[in-house]
Tab-separated table of C-alpha atoms in Angstrom:
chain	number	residue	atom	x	y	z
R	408	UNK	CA	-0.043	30.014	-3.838
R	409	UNK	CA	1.203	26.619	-3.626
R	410	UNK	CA	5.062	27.355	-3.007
R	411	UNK	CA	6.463	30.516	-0.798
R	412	UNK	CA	7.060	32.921	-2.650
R	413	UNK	CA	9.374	36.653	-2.656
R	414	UNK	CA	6.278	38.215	-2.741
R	415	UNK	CA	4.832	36.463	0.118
R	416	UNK	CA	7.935	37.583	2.263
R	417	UNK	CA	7.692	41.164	0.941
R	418	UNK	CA	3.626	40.964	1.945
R	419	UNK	CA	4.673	39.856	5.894
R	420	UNK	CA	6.996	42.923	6.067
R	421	UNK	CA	4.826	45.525	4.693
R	422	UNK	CA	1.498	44.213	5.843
R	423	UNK	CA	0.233	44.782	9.419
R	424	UNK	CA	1.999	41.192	10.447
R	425	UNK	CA	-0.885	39.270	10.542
R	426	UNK	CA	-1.248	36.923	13.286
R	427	UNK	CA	-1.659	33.211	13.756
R	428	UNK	CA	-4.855	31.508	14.548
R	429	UNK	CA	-5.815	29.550	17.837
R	430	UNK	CA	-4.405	26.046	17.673
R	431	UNK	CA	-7.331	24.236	17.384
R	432	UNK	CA	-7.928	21.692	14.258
R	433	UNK	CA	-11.065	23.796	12.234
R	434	UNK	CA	-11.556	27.101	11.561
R	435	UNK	CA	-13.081	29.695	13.864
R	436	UNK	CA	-13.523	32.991	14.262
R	437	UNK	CA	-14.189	35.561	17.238
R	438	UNK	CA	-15.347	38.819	18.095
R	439	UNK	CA	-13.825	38.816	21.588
R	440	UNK	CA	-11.793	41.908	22.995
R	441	UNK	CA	-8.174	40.193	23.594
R	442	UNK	CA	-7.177	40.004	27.346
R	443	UNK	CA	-3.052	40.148	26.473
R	444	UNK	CA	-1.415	42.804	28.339
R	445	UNK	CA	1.762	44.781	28.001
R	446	UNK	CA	3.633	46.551	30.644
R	447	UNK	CA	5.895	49.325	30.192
R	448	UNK	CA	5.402	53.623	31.102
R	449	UNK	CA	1.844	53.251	30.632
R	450	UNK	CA	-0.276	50.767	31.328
R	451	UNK	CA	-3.108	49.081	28.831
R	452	UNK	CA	-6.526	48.271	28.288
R	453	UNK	CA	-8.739	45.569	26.757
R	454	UNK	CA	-8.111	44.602	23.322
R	455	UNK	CA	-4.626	45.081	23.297
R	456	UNK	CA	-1.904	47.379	25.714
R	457	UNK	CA	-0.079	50.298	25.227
R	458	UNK	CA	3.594	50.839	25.732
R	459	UNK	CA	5.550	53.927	25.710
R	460	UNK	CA	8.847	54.578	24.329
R	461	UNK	CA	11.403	56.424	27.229
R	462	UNK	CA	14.305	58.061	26.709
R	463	UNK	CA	16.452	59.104	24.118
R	464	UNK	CA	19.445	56.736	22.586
R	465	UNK	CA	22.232	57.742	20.238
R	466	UNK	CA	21.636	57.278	17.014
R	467	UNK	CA	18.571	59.403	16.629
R	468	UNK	CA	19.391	62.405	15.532
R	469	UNK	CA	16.723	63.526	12.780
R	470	UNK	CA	14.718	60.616	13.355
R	471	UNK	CA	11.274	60.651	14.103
R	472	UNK	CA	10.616	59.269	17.909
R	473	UNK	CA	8.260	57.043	18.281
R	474	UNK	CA	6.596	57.546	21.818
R	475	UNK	CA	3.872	54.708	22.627
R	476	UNK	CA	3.069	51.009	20.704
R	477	UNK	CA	-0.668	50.009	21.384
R	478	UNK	CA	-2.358	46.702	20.683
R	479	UNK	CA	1.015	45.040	20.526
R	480	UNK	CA	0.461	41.260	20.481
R	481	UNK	CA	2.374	37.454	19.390
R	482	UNK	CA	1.932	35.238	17.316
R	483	UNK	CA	2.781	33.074	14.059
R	484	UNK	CA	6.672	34.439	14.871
R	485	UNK	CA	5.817	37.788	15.019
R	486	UNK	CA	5.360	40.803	17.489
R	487	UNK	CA	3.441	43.312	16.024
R	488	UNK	CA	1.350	46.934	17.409
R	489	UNK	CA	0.260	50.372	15.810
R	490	UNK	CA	2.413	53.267	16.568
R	491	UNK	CA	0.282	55.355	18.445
R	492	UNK	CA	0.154	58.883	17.100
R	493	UNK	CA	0.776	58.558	13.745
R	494	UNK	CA	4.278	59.692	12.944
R	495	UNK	CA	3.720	59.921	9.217
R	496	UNK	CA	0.051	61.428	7.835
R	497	UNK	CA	-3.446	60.705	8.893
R	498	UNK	CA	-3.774	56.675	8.173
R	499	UNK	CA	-2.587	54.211	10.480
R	500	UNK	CA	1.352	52.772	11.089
R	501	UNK	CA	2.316	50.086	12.323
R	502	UNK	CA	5.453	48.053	13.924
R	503	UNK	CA	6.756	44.488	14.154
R	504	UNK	CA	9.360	42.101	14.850
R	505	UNK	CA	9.691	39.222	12.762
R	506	UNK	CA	11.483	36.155	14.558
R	507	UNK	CA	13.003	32.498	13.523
R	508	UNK	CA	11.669	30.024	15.598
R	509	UNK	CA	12.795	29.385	19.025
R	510	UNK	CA	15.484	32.926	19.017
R	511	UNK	CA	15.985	34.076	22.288
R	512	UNK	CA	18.601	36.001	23.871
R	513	UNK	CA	19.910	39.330	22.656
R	514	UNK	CA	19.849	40.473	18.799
R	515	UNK	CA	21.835	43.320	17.831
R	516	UNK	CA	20.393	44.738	14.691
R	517	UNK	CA	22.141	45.444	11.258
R	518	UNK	CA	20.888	46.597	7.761
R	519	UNK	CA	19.434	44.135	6.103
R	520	UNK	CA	20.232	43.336	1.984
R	521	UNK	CA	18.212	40.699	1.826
R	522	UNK	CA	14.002	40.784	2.810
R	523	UNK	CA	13.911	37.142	2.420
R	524	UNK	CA	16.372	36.183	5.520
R	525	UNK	CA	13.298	37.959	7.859
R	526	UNK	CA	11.542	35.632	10.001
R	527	UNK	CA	13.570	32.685	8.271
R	528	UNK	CA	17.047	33.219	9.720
R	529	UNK	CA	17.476	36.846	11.049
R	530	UNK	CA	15.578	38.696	13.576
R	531	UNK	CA	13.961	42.287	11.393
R	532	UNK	CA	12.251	45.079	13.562
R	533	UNK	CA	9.875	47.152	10.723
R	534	UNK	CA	7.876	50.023	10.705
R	535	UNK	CA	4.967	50.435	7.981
R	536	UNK	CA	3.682	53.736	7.531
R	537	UNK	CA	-0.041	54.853	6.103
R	538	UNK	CA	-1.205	51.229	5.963
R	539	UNK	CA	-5.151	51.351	4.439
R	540	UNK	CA	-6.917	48.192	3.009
R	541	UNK	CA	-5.273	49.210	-0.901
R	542	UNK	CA	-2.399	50.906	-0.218
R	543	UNK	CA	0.440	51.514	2.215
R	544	UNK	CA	3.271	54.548	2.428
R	545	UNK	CA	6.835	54.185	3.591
R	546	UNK	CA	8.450	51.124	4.907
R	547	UNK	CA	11.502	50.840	7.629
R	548	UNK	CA	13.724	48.281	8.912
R	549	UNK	CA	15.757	48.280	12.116
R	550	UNK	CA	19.344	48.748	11.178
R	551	UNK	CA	20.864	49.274	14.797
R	552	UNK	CA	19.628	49.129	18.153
R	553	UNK	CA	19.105	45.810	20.066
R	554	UNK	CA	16.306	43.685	20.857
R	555	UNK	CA	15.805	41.462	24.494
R	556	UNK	CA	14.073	38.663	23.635
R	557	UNK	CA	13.738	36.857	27.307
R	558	UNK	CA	10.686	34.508	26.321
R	559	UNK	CA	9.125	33.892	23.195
R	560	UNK	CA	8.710	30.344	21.346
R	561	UNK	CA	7.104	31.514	18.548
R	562	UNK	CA	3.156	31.537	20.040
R	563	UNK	CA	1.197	34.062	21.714
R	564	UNK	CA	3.201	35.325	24.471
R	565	UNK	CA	6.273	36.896	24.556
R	566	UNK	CA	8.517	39.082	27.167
R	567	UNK	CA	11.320	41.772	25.904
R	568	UNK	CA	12.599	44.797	25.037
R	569	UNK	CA	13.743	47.103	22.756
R	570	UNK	CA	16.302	49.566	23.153
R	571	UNK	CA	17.707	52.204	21.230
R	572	UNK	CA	16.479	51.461	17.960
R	573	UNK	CA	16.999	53.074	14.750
R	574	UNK	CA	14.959	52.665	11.484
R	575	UNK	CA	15.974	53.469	8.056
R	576	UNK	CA	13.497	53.916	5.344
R	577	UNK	CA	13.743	50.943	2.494
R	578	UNK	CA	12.485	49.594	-0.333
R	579	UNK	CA	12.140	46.390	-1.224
R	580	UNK	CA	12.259	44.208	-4.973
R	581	UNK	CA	8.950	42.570	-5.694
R	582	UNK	CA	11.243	39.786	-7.567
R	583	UNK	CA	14.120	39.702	-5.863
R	584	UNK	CA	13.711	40.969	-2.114
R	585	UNK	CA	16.523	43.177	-2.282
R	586	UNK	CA	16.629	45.735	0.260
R	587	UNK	CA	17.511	49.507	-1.068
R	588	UNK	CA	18.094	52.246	1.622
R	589	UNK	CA	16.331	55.210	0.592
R	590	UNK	CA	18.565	58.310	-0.929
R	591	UNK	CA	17.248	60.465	1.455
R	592	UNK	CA	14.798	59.025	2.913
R	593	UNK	CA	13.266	59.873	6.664
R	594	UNK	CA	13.977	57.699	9.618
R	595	UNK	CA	12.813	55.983	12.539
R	596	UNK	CA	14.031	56.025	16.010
R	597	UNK	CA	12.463	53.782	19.232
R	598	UNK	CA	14.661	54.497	22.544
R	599	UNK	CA	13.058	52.340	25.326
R	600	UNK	CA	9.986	49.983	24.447
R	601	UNK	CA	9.499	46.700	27.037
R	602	UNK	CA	6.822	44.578	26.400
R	603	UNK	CA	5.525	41.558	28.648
R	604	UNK	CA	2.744	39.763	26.852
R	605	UNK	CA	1.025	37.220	29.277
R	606	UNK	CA	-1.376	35.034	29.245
R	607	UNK	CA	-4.790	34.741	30.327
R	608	UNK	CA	-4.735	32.261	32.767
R	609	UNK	CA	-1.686	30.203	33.582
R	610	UNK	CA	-0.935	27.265	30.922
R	611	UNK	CA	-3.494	29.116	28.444
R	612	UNK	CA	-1.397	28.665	25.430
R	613	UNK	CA	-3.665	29.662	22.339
R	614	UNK	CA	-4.782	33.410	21.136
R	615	UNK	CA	-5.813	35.053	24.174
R	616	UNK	CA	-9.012	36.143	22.645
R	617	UNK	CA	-10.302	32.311	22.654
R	618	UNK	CA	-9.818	32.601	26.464
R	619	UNK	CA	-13.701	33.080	28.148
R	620	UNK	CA	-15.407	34.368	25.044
R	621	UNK	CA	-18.613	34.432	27.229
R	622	UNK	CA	-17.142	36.601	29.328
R	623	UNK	CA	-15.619	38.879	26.314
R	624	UNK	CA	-19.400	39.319	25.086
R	625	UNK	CA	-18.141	37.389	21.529
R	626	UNK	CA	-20.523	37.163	19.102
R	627	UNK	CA	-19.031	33.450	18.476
R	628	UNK	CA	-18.206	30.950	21.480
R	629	UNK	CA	-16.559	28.180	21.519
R	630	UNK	CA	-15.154	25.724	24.346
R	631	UNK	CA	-11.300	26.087	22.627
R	632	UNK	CA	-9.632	22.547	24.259
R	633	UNK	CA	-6.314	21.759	24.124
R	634	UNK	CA	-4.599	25.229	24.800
R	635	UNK	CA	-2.860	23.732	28.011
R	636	UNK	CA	-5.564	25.076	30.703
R	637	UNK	CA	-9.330	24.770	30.557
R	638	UNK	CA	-11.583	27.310	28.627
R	639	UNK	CA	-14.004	28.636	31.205
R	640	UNK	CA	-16.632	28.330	27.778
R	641	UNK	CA	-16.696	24.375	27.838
R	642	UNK	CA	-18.624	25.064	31.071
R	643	UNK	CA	-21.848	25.310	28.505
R	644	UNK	CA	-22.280	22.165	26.628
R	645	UNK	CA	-24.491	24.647	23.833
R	646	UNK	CA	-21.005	25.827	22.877
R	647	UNK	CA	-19.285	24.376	19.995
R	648	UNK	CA	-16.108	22.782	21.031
R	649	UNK	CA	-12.975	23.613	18.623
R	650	UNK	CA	-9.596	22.059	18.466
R	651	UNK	CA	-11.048	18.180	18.810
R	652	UNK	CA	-12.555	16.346	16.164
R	653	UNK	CA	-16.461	16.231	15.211
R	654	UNK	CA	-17.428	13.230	18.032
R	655	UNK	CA	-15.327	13.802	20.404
R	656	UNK	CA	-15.335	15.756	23.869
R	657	UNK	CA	-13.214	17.941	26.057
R	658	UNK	CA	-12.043	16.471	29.574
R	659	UNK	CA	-11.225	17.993	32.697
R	660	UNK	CA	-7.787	18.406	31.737
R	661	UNK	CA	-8.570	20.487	28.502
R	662	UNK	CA	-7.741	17.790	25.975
R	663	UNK	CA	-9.484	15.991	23.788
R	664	UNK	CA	-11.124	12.680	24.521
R	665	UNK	CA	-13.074	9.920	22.866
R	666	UNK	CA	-12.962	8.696	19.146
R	667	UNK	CA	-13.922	10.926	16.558
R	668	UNK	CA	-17.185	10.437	14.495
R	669	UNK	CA	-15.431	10.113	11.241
R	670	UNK	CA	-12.199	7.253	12.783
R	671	UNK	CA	-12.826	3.900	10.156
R	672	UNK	CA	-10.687	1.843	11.414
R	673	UNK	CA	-11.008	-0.076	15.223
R	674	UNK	CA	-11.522	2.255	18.189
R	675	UNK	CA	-8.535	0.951	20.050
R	676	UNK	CA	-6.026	2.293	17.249
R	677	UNK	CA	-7.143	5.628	17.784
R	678	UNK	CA	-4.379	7.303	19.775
R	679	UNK	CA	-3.304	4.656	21.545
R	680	UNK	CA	-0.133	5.856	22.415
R	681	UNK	CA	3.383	3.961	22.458
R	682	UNK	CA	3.528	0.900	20.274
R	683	UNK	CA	-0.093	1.392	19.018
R	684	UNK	CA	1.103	2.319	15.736
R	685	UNK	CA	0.844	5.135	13.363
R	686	UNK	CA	-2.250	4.184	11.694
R	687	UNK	CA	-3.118	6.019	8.553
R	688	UNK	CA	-5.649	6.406	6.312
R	689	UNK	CA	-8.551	5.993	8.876
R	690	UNK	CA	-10.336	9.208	8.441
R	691	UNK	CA	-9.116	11.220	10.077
R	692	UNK	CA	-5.226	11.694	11.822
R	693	UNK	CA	-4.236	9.074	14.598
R	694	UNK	CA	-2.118	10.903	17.215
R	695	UNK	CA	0.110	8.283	17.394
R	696	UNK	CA	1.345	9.348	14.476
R	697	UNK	CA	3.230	12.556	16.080
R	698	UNK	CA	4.763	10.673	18.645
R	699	UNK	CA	8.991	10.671	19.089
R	700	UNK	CA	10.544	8.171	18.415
R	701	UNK	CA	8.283	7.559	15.685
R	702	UNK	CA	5.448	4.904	15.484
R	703	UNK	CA	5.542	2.235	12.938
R	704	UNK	CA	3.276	3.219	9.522
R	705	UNK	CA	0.409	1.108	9.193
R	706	UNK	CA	-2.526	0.799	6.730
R	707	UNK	CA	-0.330	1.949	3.971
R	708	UNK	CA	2.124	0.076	1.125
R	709	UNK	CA	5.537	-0.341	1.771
R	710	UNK	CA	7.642	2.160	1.958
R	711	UNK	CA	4.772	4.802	1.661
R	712	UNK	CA	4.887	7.676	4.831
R	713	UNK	CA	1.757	9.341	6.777
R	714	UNK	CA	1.374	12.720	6.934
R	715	UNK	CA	-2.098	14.135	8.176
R	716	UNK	CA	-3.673	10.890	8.319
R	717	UNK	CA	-3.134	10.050	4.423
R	718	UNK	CA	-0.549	7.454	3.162
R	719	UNK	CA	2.382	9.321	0.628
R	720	UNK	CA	3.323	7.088	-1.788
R	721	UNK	CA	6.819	6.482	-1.365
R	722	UNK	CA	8.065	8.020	-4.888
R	723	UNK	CA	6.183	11.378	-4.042
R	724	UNK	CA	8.734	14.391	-3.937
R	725	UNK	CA	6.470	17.108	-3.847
R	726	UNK	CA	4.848	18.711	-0.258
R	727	UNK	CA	3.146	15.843	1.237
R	728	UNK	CA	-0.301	17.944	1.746
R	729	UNK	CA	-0.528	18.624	-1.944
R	730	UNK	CA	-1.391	14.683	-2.466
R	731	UNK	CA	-4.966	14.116	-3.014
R	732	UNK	CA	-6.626	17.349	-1.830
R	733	UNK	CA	-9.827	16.185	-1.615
R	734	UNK	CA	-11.355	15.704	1.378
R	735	UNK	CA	-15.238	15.495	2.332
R	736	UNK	CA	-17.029	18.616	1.684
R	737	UNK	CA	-14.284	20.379	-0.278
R	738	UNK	CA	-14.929	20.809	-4.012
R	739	UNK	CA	-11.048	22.301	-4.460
R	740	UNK	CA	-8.674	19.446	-5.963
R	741	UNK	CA	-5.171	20.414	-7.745
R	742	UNK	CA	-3.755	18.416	-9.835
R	743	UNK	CA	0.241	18.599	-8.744
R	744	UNK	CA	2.294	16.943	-11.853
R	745	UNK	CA	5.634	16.020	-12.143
R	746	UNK	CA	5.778	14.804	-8.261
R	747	UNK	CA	6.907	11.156	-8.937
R	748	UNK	CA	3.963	9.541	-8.084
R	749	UNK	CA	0.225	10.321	-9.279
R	750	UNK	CA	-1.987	12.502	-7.556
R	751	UNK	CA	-5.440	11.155	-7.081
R	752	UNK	CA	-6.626	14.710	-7.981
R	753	UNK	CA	-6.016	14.619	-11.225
R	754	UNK	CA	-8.850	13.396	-13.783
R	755	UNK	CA	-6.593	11.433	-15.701
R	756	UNK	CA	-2.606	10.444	-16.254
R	757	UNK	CA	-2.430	13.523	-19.214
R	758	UNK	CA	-0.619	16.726	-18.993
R	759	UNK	CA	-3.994	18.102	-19.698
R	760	UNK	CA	-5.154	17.465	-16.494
R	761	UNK	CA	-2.187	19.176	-14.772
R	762	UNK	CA	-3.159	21.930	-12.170
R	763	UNK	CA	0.402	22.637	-11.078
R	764	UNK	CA	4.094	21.573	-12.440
R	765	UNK	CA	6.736	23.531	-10.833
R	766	UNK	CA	6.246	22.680	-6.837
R	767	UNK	CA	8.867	22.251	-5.044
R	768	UNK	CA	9.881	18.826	-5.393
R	769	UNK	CA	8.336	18.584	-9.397
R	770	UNK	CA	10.642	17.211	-12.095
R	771	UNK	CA	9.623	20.405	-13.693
R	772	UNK	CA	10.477	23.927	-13.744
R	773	UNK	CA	7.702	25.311	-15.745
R	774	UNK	CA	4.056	26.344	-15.976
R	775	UNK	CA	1.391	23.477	-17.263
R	776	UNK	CA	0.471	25.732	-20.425
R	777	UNK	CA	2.585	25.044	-23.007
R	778	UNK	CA	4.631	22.340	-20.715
R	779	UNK	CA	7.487	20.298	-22.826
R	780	UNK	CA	9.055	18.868	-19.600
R	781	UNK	CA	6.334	16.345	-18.517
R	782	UNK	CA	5.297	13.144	-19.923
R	783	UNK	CA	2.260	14.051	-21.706
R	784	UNK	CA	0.799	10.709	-21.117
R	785	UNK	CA	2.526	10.292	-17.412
R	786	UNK	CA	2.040	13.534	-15.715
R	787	UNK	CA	3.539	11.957	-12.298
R	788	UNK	CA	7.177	11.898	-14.233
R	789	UNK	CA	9.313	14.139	-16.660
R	790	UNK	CA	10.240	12.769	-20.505
């Protein structure tokens, strides 16, 4: 999907809150055993902790008591575990906190009316029941009880606690994301669940299961640099590194150095730091680029911005990474229409050659098919 959508809000409550991926620049993947840790009435093993619910809290009369969280784990904004037993049949539930960036402090919950504020502006605590691969049962959201959120900025790691928290069983519009409490319906209760989700190693800021894959037995290994401390895996120069670009190396102080392979334009540019310049369109992204205040563009027209090493046309109004696609190796281009400026993805100026007309940003509010809004001989404007 090119633009968020209700459905992709309804998908990150109900789902098992998927979680974000080490912050390295290409894709990876890894069979290692996580090393985060939770403390709380009982203590955890590898893979993921377990933490017990204490207590009882008003509010919970009826409800069914959740007693122990395992695997519980950060990232992407979330908290998420699987409520250990079951409370509802014989397939796996699950629980999670969805979190605006940078909260801390203490949340009191409410009922929610609206799915789409989750993770976006409010704090919403949810419990999935029955979750398979096709199907999942009843869902819950927190509408009392408070949540201590000492440390979390969004990443892997994350100290807290819940207390006293009560779920009520929902239901939620596929089009709209309104919440409906269930006539009825069961309920949830959590009394006392702290959670203290470290790191690896001090500094280690990526997923904990990047952390010493050799040591994890991973199937994969990689030497993951620039996650704040150094990966004991870049001790084997056989190991792939991930998070730098092809060419270049990982230093003693687990970041990235050297030029990379595919850099076009002169060495020296290549994150150069203050008052070297945002240089774009040299292969790959100059570093420079993210610096505050910002660097001056260069290697682009007037006016035009940079934004992951390609020059944006001035007049484009649409998401900046939906200009030109195409990149080495990928056979995937969409043609966005309607953005202001033409997209070198498309295989001509005609509305034929449209892939997509309605992003965000589009002079256009409709589909391609059957499209009367843009100029079917200048697909980068509106009649």
């Amino acid at each position: 999907m090119r633009t968020i959508a209700v459905t992709a809000v309804i998908g990150a409550l109900v789902g098992m809150m998927m979680l974000a991926p080490a912050c390295s620049l290409d894709e990876k993947s890894s069979t290692a055993a996580s090393t985060t840790t939770t403390t709380g009435t009982s203590a955890g093993g590898s893979g993921g902790a377990t933490t017990s619910t204490t207590g009882s809290g008003g509010g919970s009369s009826g409800c069914v008591e959740v007693t122990a969280l395992t695997g519980f784990k950060a990232g992407d904004g979330q908290l998420s575990g699987n409520v250990t037993p079951n409370i509802f049949g014989m397939d796996p539930d699950s629980a999670g906190i969805l979190v605006p960036p940078m909260t801390t402090g203490t949340v009191t919950f409410k009922p929610i009316i609206d799915a789409q504020v989750c993770g976006a502006t409010e704090v919403c605590a949810v419990v999935q029941t029955d979750v398979t691969e096709t199907a999942t049962g009843a869902l819950f959201l927190a509408k009392s009880g408070k949540l201590e959120l000492t440390a979390f900025d969004g990443g892997f790691y994350a100290t807290g606690s819940l207390t006293d928290v009560t779920f009520e069983e929902v239901t939620v519009d596929d089009a709209t994301a309104a919440v409906t409490p269930v006539v009825g319906g069961k309920c949830v209760h959590f009394a006392k669940f702290a959670f203290d989700i470290k790191a690896p190693i001090n500094g280690w800021s990526c997923d904990p299961s990047y952390f010493d894959e050799t040591k994890a037995g991973a199937s994969e290994i990689f030497c993951d640099c620039g996650c704040g401390a150094v990966d004991p895996d870049c001790a084997s120069a056989a190991n792939k590194i991930d998070g730098c670009f092809a060419g270049q190396t990982c230093g003693t102080k687990a970041t990235c150095e050297g030029v990379p392979t595919k850099w076009t334009c002169m060495p020296d540019q290549f994150n150069g730091g203050v008052g070297n310049g945002c240089d774009c369109g040299c292969g790959v992204p100059d570093p420079d680029c993210d610096l505050m205040p910002a660097e001056a563009v260069e290697g682009c027209s007037a006016g035009a911005s940079c934004s992951a090493g390609k020059c944006i046309p001035m007049g484009w109004k649409c998401d900046p990474a939906f200009y030109d696609d195409a990149e080495p190796g990928v056979t995937a281009k969409f043609c966005d229409c309607g953005c202001g400026s033409a997209d070198p993805d498309c295989a001509a100026a005609t509305l034929a050659s449209c892939d997509f007309c309605k992003d965000d940003g589009s002079c256009s509010t409709k589909e391609c098919k059957g499209n009367l809004e843009i100029n079917a001989t200048n697909n980068a404007i509106c009649k």
